[in-house]
Short mmCIF file of C-alpha atoms in Angstrom, two decimals:
data_model
loop_
_atom_site.label_atom_id
_atom_site.label_comp_id
_atom_site.label_asym_id
_atom_site.label_seq_id
_atom_site.Cartn_x
_atom_site.Cartn_y
_atom_site.Cartn_z
CA UNK A 1 -5.24 39.49 -38.36
CA UNK A 2 -6.77 36.06 -37.87
CA UNK A 3 -10.54 35.60 -37.75
CA UNK A 4 -10.16 33.26 -34.86
CA UNK A 5 -8.35 35.99 -32.81
CA UNK A 6 -11.22 38.52 -33.01
CA UNK A 7 -12.50 39.20 -29.37
CA UNK A 8 -10.70 36.13 -28.14
CA UNK A 9 -8.54 36.10 -24.96
CA UNK A 10 -5.33 33.98 -24.78
CA UNK A 11 -3.49 33.16 -21.64
CA UNK A 12 0.25 32.67 -21.82
CA UNK A 13 2.12 30.74 -19.01
CA UNK A 14 5.73 31.77 -19.18
CA UNK A 15 8.11 33.03 -16.47
CA UNK A 16 10.81 34.52 -18.70
CA UNK A 17 9.88 38.15 -19.53
CA UNK A 18 11.54 38.17 -22.94
CA UNK A 19 9.71 35.05 -24.23
CA UNK A 20 6.58 36.38 -22.63
CA UNK A 21 6.89 39.75 -24.46
CA UNK A 22 7.62 38.01 -27.77
CA UNK A 23 4.49 35.80 -27.30
CA UNK A 24 2.35 38.82 -26.51
CA UNK A 25 3.62 40.68 -29.66
CA UNK A 26 2.79 37.63 -31.95
CA UNK A 27 -0.64 37.09 -30.45
CA UNK A 28 -1.57 40.81 -30.39
CA UNK A 29 -0.60 40.94 -34.06
CA UNK A 30 -2.88 37.99 -34.59
CA UNK A 31 -5.78 39.82 -33.26
CA UNK A 32 -5.89 38.33 -29.72
CA UNK A 33 -6.19 39.99 -26.35
CA UNK A 34 -3.34 38.55 -24.30
CA UNK A 35 -3.35 37.81 -20.66
CA UNK A 36 -0.25 36.70 -18.70
CA UNK A 37 0.75 34.34 -15.93
CA UNK A 38 4.13 33.44 -14.73
CA UNK A 39 3.21 30.15 -13.08
CA UNK A 40 0.49 27.48 -13.25
CA UNK A 41 -1.02 28.74 -10.08
CA UNK A 42 -1.32 32.17 -11.61
CA UNK A 43 -2.90 30.68 -14.72
CA UNK A 44 -5.49 28.86 -12.79
CA UNK A 45 -6.29 32.01 -10.89
CA UNK A 46 -6.86 33.80 -14.25
CA UNK A 47 -8.87 30.91 -15.71
CA UNK A 48 -11.23 31.09 -12.64
CA UNK A 49 -12.04 34.64 -13.44
CA UNK A 50 -11.76 35.22 -17.06
CA UNK A 51 -13.26 33.63 -20.22
CA UNK A 52 -10.08 32.31 -21.98
CA UNK A 53 -10.07 30.91 -25.47
CA UNK A 54 -6.64 29.26 -25.35
CA UNK A 55 -3.64 28.71 -23.08
CA UNK A 56 -0.08 28.82 -24.49
CA UNK A 57 2.15 27.06 -22.05
CA UNK A 58 5.81 26.17 -21.62
CA UNK A 59 7.67 23.99 -19.23
CA UNK A 60 9.33 25.46 -16.15
CA UNK A 61 11.62 23.36 -13.94
CA UNK A 62 10.58 25.64 -11.03
CA UNK A 63 6.90 25.18 -11.61
CA UNK A 64 6.40 21.73 -13.42
CA UNK A 65 6.82 20.44 -16.83
CA UNK A 66 4.67 21.30 -19.74
CA UNK A 67 2.84 17.96 -19.31
CA UNK A 68 2.13 18.74 -15.59
CA UNK A 69 0.81 22.26 -16.44
CA UNK A 70 -1.37 20.76 -19.20
CA UNK A 71 -2.85 18.18 -16.69
CA UNK A 72 -3.49 20.81 -14.02
CA UNK A 73 -5.15 23.19 -16.41
CA UNK A 74 -7.41 20.44 -17.96
CA UNK A 75 -8.43 19.29 -14.45
CA UNK A 76 -9.75 22.87 -13.89
CA UNK A 77 -11.03 23.51 -17.47
CA UNK A 78 -11.52 20.17 -19.24
CA UNK A 79 -12.44 21.77 -22.62
CA UNK A 80 -9.62 24.27 -22.70
CA UNK A 81 -7.60 24.61 -25.82
CA UNK A 82 -3.90 24.32 -24.99
CA UNK A 83 -0.90 24.99 -27.20
CA UNK A 84 2.54 23.69 -25.89
CA UNK A 85 5.73 25.70 -26.68
CA UNK A 86 8.85 23.54 -26.35
CA UNK A 87 12.63 24.06 -26.53
CA UNK A 88 15.40 21.71 -27.75
CA UNK A 89 15.90 20.62 -24.09
CA UNK A 90 12.37 19.47 -23.57
CA UNK A 91 11.29 17.73 -26.80
CA UNK A 92 10.30 14.59 -24.86
CA UNK A 93 8.32 16.61 -22.31
CA UNK A 94 6.49 18.33 -25.01
CA UNK A 95 5.45 15.08 -26.43
CA UNK A 96 4.26 13.96 -23.03
CA UNK A 97 2.22 17.18 -22.88
CA UNK A 98 0.36 16.15 -26.17
CA UNK A 99 -0.56 12.94 -24.44
CA UNK A 100 -1.71 14.94 -21.50
CA UNK A 101 -4.20 16.81 -23.70
CA UNK A 102 -2.58 19.69 -25.38
CA UNK A 103 -4.11 20.45 -28.83
CA UNK A 104 -1.08 21.81 -30.57
CA UNK A 105 2.73 21.60 -30.34
CA UNK A 106 5.34 24.14 -31.34
CA UNK A 107 9.00 23.38 -31.51
CA UNK A 108 11.92 25.79 -31.00
CA UNK A 109 12.58 28.73 -33.22
CA UNK A 110 9.02 29.21 -34.45
CA UNK A 111 7.91 32.32 -36.19
CA UNK A 112 5.20 34.73 -34.88
CA UNK A 113 2.90 33.62 -37.86
CA UNK A 114 3.39 29.95 -36.68
CA UNK A 115 2.35 30.76 -33.14
CA UNK A 116 -0.72 32.63 -34.35
CA UNK A 117 -1.63 29.75 -36.65
CA UNK A 118 -1.33 27.23 -33.85
CA UNK A 119 -3.53 29.06 -31.60
CA UNK A 120 -6.03 29.78 -34.40
CA UNK A 121 -6.30 25.98 -35.02
CA UNK A 122 -6.63 25.26 -31.28
CA UNK A 123 -9.35 27.81 -30.76
CA UNK A 124 -11.23 26.77 -33.83
CA UNK A 125 -11.36 23.19 -32.53
CA UNK A 126 -12.40 24.32 -29.11
CA UNK A 127 -15.24 26.38 -30.57
CA UNK A 128 -16.37 23.42 -32.68
CA UNK A 129 -16.57 21.19 -29.66
CA UNK A 130 -18.49 23.93 -27.85
CA UNK A 131 -21.03 24.25 -30.64
CA UNK A 132 -21.42 20.48 -30.65
CA UNK A 133 -22.10 20.61 -26.98
CA UNK A 134 -24.78 23.29 -27.31
CA UNK A 135 -26.54 21.25 -30.20
CA UNK A 136 -26.43 18.23 -27.99
CA UNK A 137 -28.08 20.05 -25.12
CA UNK A 138 -30.81 21.25 -27.42
CA UNK A 139 -31.52 17.82 -28.84
CA UNK A 140 -31.19 16.07 -25.46
CA UNK A 141 -28.21 14.04 -26.41
CA UNK A 142 -26.32 12.32 -23.63
CA UNK A 143 -23.33 14.14 -22.17
CA UNK A 144 -21.41 10.81 -22.50
CA UNK A 145 -21.29 11.25 -26.18
CA UNK A 146 -19.77 14.58 -26.07
CA UNK A 147 -17.08 13.26 -23.52
CA UNK A 148 -16.24 10.54 -26.05
CA UNK A 149 -15.87 13.12 -28.67
CA UNK A 150 -13.52 15.23 -26.43
CA UNK A 151 -11.50 12.09 -25.81
CA UNK A 152 -11.15 11.35 -29.50
CA UNK A 153 -9.89 14.94 -29.95
CA UNK A 154 -7.36 14.52 -27.16
CA UNK A 155 -6.22 11.12 -28.79
CA UNK A 156 -5.15 13.31 -31.81
CA UNK A 157 -2.03 14.05 -29.77
CA UNK A 158 -0.31 10.90 -30.99
CA UNK A 159 -0.59 12.13 -34.60
CA UNK A 160 0.54 15.70 -33.81
CA UNK A 161 3.42 14.32 -31.69
CA UNK A 162 4.46 12.13 -34.74
CA UNK A 163 4.43 15.10 -37.02
CA UNK A 164 6.63 16.97 -34.48
CA UNK A 165 9.07 14.11 -34.31
CA UNK A 166 9.32 13.85 -38.02
CA UNK A 167 10.20 17.59 -37.98
CA UNK A 168 13.01 16.73 -35.59
CA UNK A 169 14.28 14.14 -38.00
CA UNK A 170 14.72 16.69 -40.63
CA UNK A 171 16.82 18.78 -38.15
CA UNK A 172 18.99 15.66 -37.56
CA UNK A 173 19.42 14.95 -41.29
CA UNK A 174 20.30 18.67 -42.04
CA UNK A 175 23.37 18.17 -39.78
CA UNK A 176 24.99 15.69 -42.07
CA UNK A 177 24.27 15.59 -45.94
CA UNK A 178 24.76 11.85 -46.06
CA UNK A 179 21.83 11.52 -43.73
CA UNK A 180 19.53 13.29 -46.12
CA UNK A 181 16.77 10.84 -47.08
CA UNK A 182 18.43 8.07 -45.09
CA UNK A 183 15.49 7.53 -42.67
CA UNK A 184 13.01 7.43 -45.44
CA UNK A 185 14.98 4.74 -47.40
CA UNK A 186 15.43 2.72 -44.27
CA UNK A 187 11.74 3.07 -43.46
CA UNK A 188 10.67 1.93 -46.99
CA UNK A 189 13.10 -1.02 -47.04
CA UNK A 190 12.25 -2.19 -43.64
CA UNK A 191 8.73 -2.14 -44.33
CA UNK A 192 9.28 -4.22 -47.55
CA UNK A 193 11.25 -6.74 -45.56
CA UNK A 194 8.55 -6.92 -42.84
CA UNK A 195 6.01 -7.61 -45.58
CA UNK A 196 8.23 -10.38 -46.96
CA UNK A 197 8.27 -11.92 -43.56
CA UNK A 198 4.40 -11.90 -43.60
CA UNK A 199 4.02 -9.61 -40.66
CA UNK A 200 0.49 -7.95 -40.19
CA UNK A 201 -0.39 -4.54 -41.62
CA UNK A 202 -0.14 -3.11 -38.12
CA UNK A 203 3.34 -4.44 -37.56
CA UNK A 204 4.46 -3.09 -40.99
CA UNK A 205 3.26 0.29 -40.07
CA UNK A 206 5.07 0.13 -36.76
CA UNK A 207 8.33 -0.70 -38.47
CA UNK A 208 7.73 2.05 -41.21
CA UNK A 209 7.46 4.58 -38.22
CA UNK A 210 10.37 3.20 -36.45
CA UNK A 211 12.50 3.34 -39.64
CA UNK A 212 11.58 6.89 -40.02
CA UNK A 213 12.44 7.76 -36.56
CA UNK A 214 15.28 5.36 -35.72
CA UNK A 215 18.05 8.11 -35.78
CA UNK A 216 15.99 10.78 -33.86
CA UNK A 217 18.49 10.47 -30.94
CA UNK A 218 21.13 11.99 -33.28
CA UNK A 219 19.77 15.41 -32.56
CA UNK A 220 22.11 15.35 -29.47
CA UNK A 221 25.24 14.66 -31.53
CA UNK A 222 27.20 17.72 -32.75
CA UNK A 223 27.58 18.56 -36.41
CA UNK A 224 31.42 18.40 -35.80
CA UNK A 225 31.25 14.73 -34.85
CA UNK A 226 28.70 13.89 -37.60
CA UNK A 227 30.69 15.56 -40.40
CA UNK A 228 34.20 14.55 -39.05
CA UNK A 229 36.57 12.94 -41.64
CA UNK A 230 38.51 10.01 -40.34
CA UNK A 231 37.93 7.84 -37.35
CA UNK A 232 36.05 8.90 -34.29
CA UNK A 233 37.78 9.14 -30.84
CA UNK A 234 36.42 6.74 -28.18
CA UNK A 235 34.65 9.70 -26.50
CA UNK A 236 33.02 10.73 -29.81
CA UNK A 237 31.86 7.31 -30.58
CA UNK A 238 30.29 7.02 -27.17
CA UNK A 239 28.23 10.09 -27.97
CA UNK A 240 27.16 8.65 -31.30
CA UNK A 241 26.22 5.35 -29.58
CA UNK A 242 24.10 7.12 -27.07
CA UNK A 243 21.58 8.11 -29.91
CA UNK A 244 19.74 4.90 -29.43
CA UNK A 245 18.99 5.41 -25.72
CA UNK A 246 18.04 9.12 -26.30
CA UNK A 247 15.82 8.09 -29.22
CA UNK A 248 13.96 5.75 -27.04
CA UNK A 249 13.61 8.29 -24.24
CA UNK A 250 12.09 10.81 -26.67
CA UNK A 251 9.61 8.34 -27.80
CA UNK A 252 8.78 6.73 -24.36
CA UNK A 253 6.04 9.29 -23.44
CA UNK A 254 3.86 7.84 -26.20
CA UNK A 255 2.29 4.62 -24.95
CA UNK A 256 0.90 3.82 -28.41
CA UNK A 257 4.40 3.74 -29.87
CA UNK A 258 5.78 1.10 -27.32
CA UNK A 259 6.91 -1.27 -30.00
CA UNK A 260 8.38 1.53 -32.14
CA UNK A 261 10.30 2.76 -29.09
CA UNK A 262 11.80 -0.76 -28.55
CA UNK A 263 12.79 -1.02 -32.28
CA UNK A 264 14.53 2.38 -32.11
CA UNK A 265 16.43 1.47 -28.96
CA UNK A 266 17.77 -1.85 -30.13
CA UNK A 267 18.30 -1.26 -33.87
CA UNK A 268 22.10 -1.55 -33.27
CA UNK A 269 22.13 -4.84 -31.37
CA UNK A 270 24.04 -7.57 -33.31
CA UNK A 271 23.13 -11.25 -33.81
CA UNK A 272 26.32 -12.26 -31.94
CA UNK A 273 25.49 -9.92 -28.93
CA UNK A 274 28.37 -7.54 -29.57
CA UNK A 275 26.06 -4.52 -30.48
CA UNK A 276 24.56 -1.83 -28.29
CA UNK A 277 23.10 -0.58 -26.00
CA UNK A 278 22.17 -3.78 -24.22
CA UNK A 279 24.24 -6.45 -26.07
CA UNK A 280 21.25 -8.57 -26.86
CA UNK A 281 21.97 -11.62 -29.14
CA UNK A 282 20.00 -13.34 -31.63
CA UNK A 283 16.17 -13.32 -31.20
CA UNK A 284 16.47 -11.55 -27.85
CA UNK A 285 16.56 -8.30 -29.82
CA UNK A 286 13.14 -7.24 -31.08
CA UNK A 287 12.09 -8.58 -34.56
CA UNK A 288 11.67 -4.95 -35.83
CA UNK A 289 15.01 -3.80 -34.55
CA UNK A 290 16.76 -6.60 -36.42
CA UNK A 291 14.88 -5.66 -39.66
CA UNK A 292 15.83 -2.05 -39.24
CA UNK A 293 19.44 -3.07 -38.65
CA UNK A 294 19.42 -5.06 -41.84
CA UNK A 295 17.81 -2.12 -43.92
CA UNK A 296 20.28 0.39 -42.38
CA UNK A 297 23.32 -1.63 -43.44
CA UNK A 298 21.79 -2.04 -46.84
CA UNK A 299 21.25 1.58 -47.23
CA UNK A 300 24.85 2.36 -46.09
CA UNK A 301 26.26 0.00 -48.79
CA UNK A 302 24.03 1.28 -51.63
CA UNK A 303 24.23 5.06 -51.00
CA UNK A 304 26.89 7.09 -52.89
CA UNK A 305 29.71 8.73 -50.86
CA UNK A 306 32.57 10.90 -52.03
CA UNK A 307 35.08 8.16 -51.33
CA UNK A 308 32.95 5.20 -52.48
CA UNK A 309 30.71 4.53 -55.35
CA UNK A 310 27.28 3.05 -54.37
CA UNK A 311 27.33 -0.79 -54.35
CA UNK A 312 24.88 -2.44 -56.66
CA UNK A 313 21.80 -3.87 -54.88
CA UNK A 314 22.56 -7.48 -55.65
CA UNK A 315 26.31 -7.04 -54.66
CA UNK A 316 25.23 -5.41 -51.46
CA UNK A 317 23.06 -8.44 -50.58
CA UNK A 318 25.93 -10.77 -51.32
CA UNK A 319 28.35 -8.71 -49.25
CA UNK A 320 25.90 -8.80 -46.31
CA UNK A 321 25.75 -12.52 -46.61
CA UNK A 322 29.32 -12.51 -45.13
CA UNK A 323 27.99 -11.11 -41.93
CA UNK A 324 25.06 -13.46 -41.38
CA UNK A 325 25.39 -15.09 -37.86
CA UNK A 326 27.52 -12.21 -36.63
CA UNK A 327 25.95 -8.88 -37.40
CA UNK A 328 22.58 -9.98 -38.84
CA UNK A 329 20.18 -13.00 -38.67
CA UNK A 330 19.66 -15.41 -41.53
CA UNK A 331 15.87 -14.88 -41.64
CA UNK A 332 16.19 -11.17 -42.09
CA UNK A 333 18.92 -11.40 -44.65
CA UNK A 334 16.96 -14.01 -46.73
CA UNK A 335 13.91 -11.61 -46.73
CA UNK A 336 16.11 -8.72 -47.86
CA UNK A 337 17.56 -10.90 -50.63
CA UNK A 338 14.03 -11.76 -51.72
CA UNK A 339 12.85 -8.19 -51.76
CA UNK A 340 16.03 -7.05 -53.77
CA UNK A 341 15.81 -9.97 -56.14
CA UNK A 342 12.22 -9.15 -57.11
CA UNK A 343 13.32 -5.52 -57.60
CA UNK A 344 10.86 -4.34 -55.03
CA UNK A 345 13.37 -2.11 -53.31
CA UNK A 346 13.27 1.35 -54.55
CA UNK A 347 16.10 3.11 -56.39
CA UNK A 348 16.94 6.52 -55.15
CA UNK A 349 18.82 9.05 -57.34
CA UNK A 350 21.03 11.18 -55.20
CA UNK A 351 21.68 14.74 -56.33
CA UNK A 352 24.98 16.39 -56.12
CA UNK A 353 24.14 18.09 -52.87
CA UNK A 354 23.61 14.87 -50.88
CA UNK A 355 26.86 13.43 -52.32
CA UNK A 356 28.84 15.99 -50.13
CA UNK A 357 31.19 14.64 -47.40
CA UNK A 358 29.23 12.32 -45.03
CA UNK A 359 31.97 12.22 -42.44
CA UNK A 360 33.05 9.42 -40.08
CA UNK A 361 29.55 8.82 -38.56
CA UNK A 362 28.35 6.90 -41.59
CA UNK A 363 31.17 4.35 -41.60
CA UNK A 364 31.24 4.24 -37.75
CA UNK A 365 27.69 2.75 -37.43
CA UNK A 366 27.69 0.30 -40.31
CA UNK A 367 29.99 -2.32 -41.91
#
């Protein structure tokens, strides 16, 4: 039993009786008293009459998204601790809910212990804010300072959302063993190239995040397609290509990641305008997207596959010189060559597991 749960009431907002019962069981086992509402209107009715420590809310097409529910609850109870529970279908909506002010995010298939822990953490932060408010009153501190503190707490949503997104990346990489570690390697190489191009620290961090999340839209692609040996059908390839637009849609609710979202959407554009999704050519594609594209091709060439030994770094750079002006730009290629030439690129040792069949997806997206 959690210490946070002692004598605390939690309100769940969930229409489905099965999920509602599962939430009740998890929270009761965590020591909480559980109240239930099937809709946001019902939740507001309870909040007006009971002292609630935390709200656990989901999205409901008939009653509003998770973000809309969070917004309505916070307009009624500005200091309320809210935990968002999301499914595969509403990842982007859950992220929007974090921006709306939810304190915690839970993805699909969470355990009862994870539900209780998330509520514990949200309740603890709510209590800390309440204690600060009481101290402020006793000392005569202006309410404006407390409001600023609450806003800082709400801004924590970006970090929580990023953590949730990185968890989704692990789900994507688990679908195809060739993808294991791919996003980390691309992120590190892209950051090195950006540093070579003398971008600012802020821009380097943006491209590191974009590199980590660039394939997040692959969550919509089936394992069958990702692991398929041999060429993809036109329909299958269209599904793979759609990962860039879905990835940008997942990230778009986070205003602080506008540049990252753009990099993710356009990292498969080509210098000659024959890429996707928008057929941007040359410098019309965002600089970060061009850098990630170069880093991704380099990783494809230097990563071991069952049918292909990894290409040595210097030979990979030489091979890529042949597509300068068509697939990639001169500036980005020269920066890559400088990074590799100074041996700043990391060497990754791939274990036997990650050398399992990568499927057609790997060759379909690169050279």
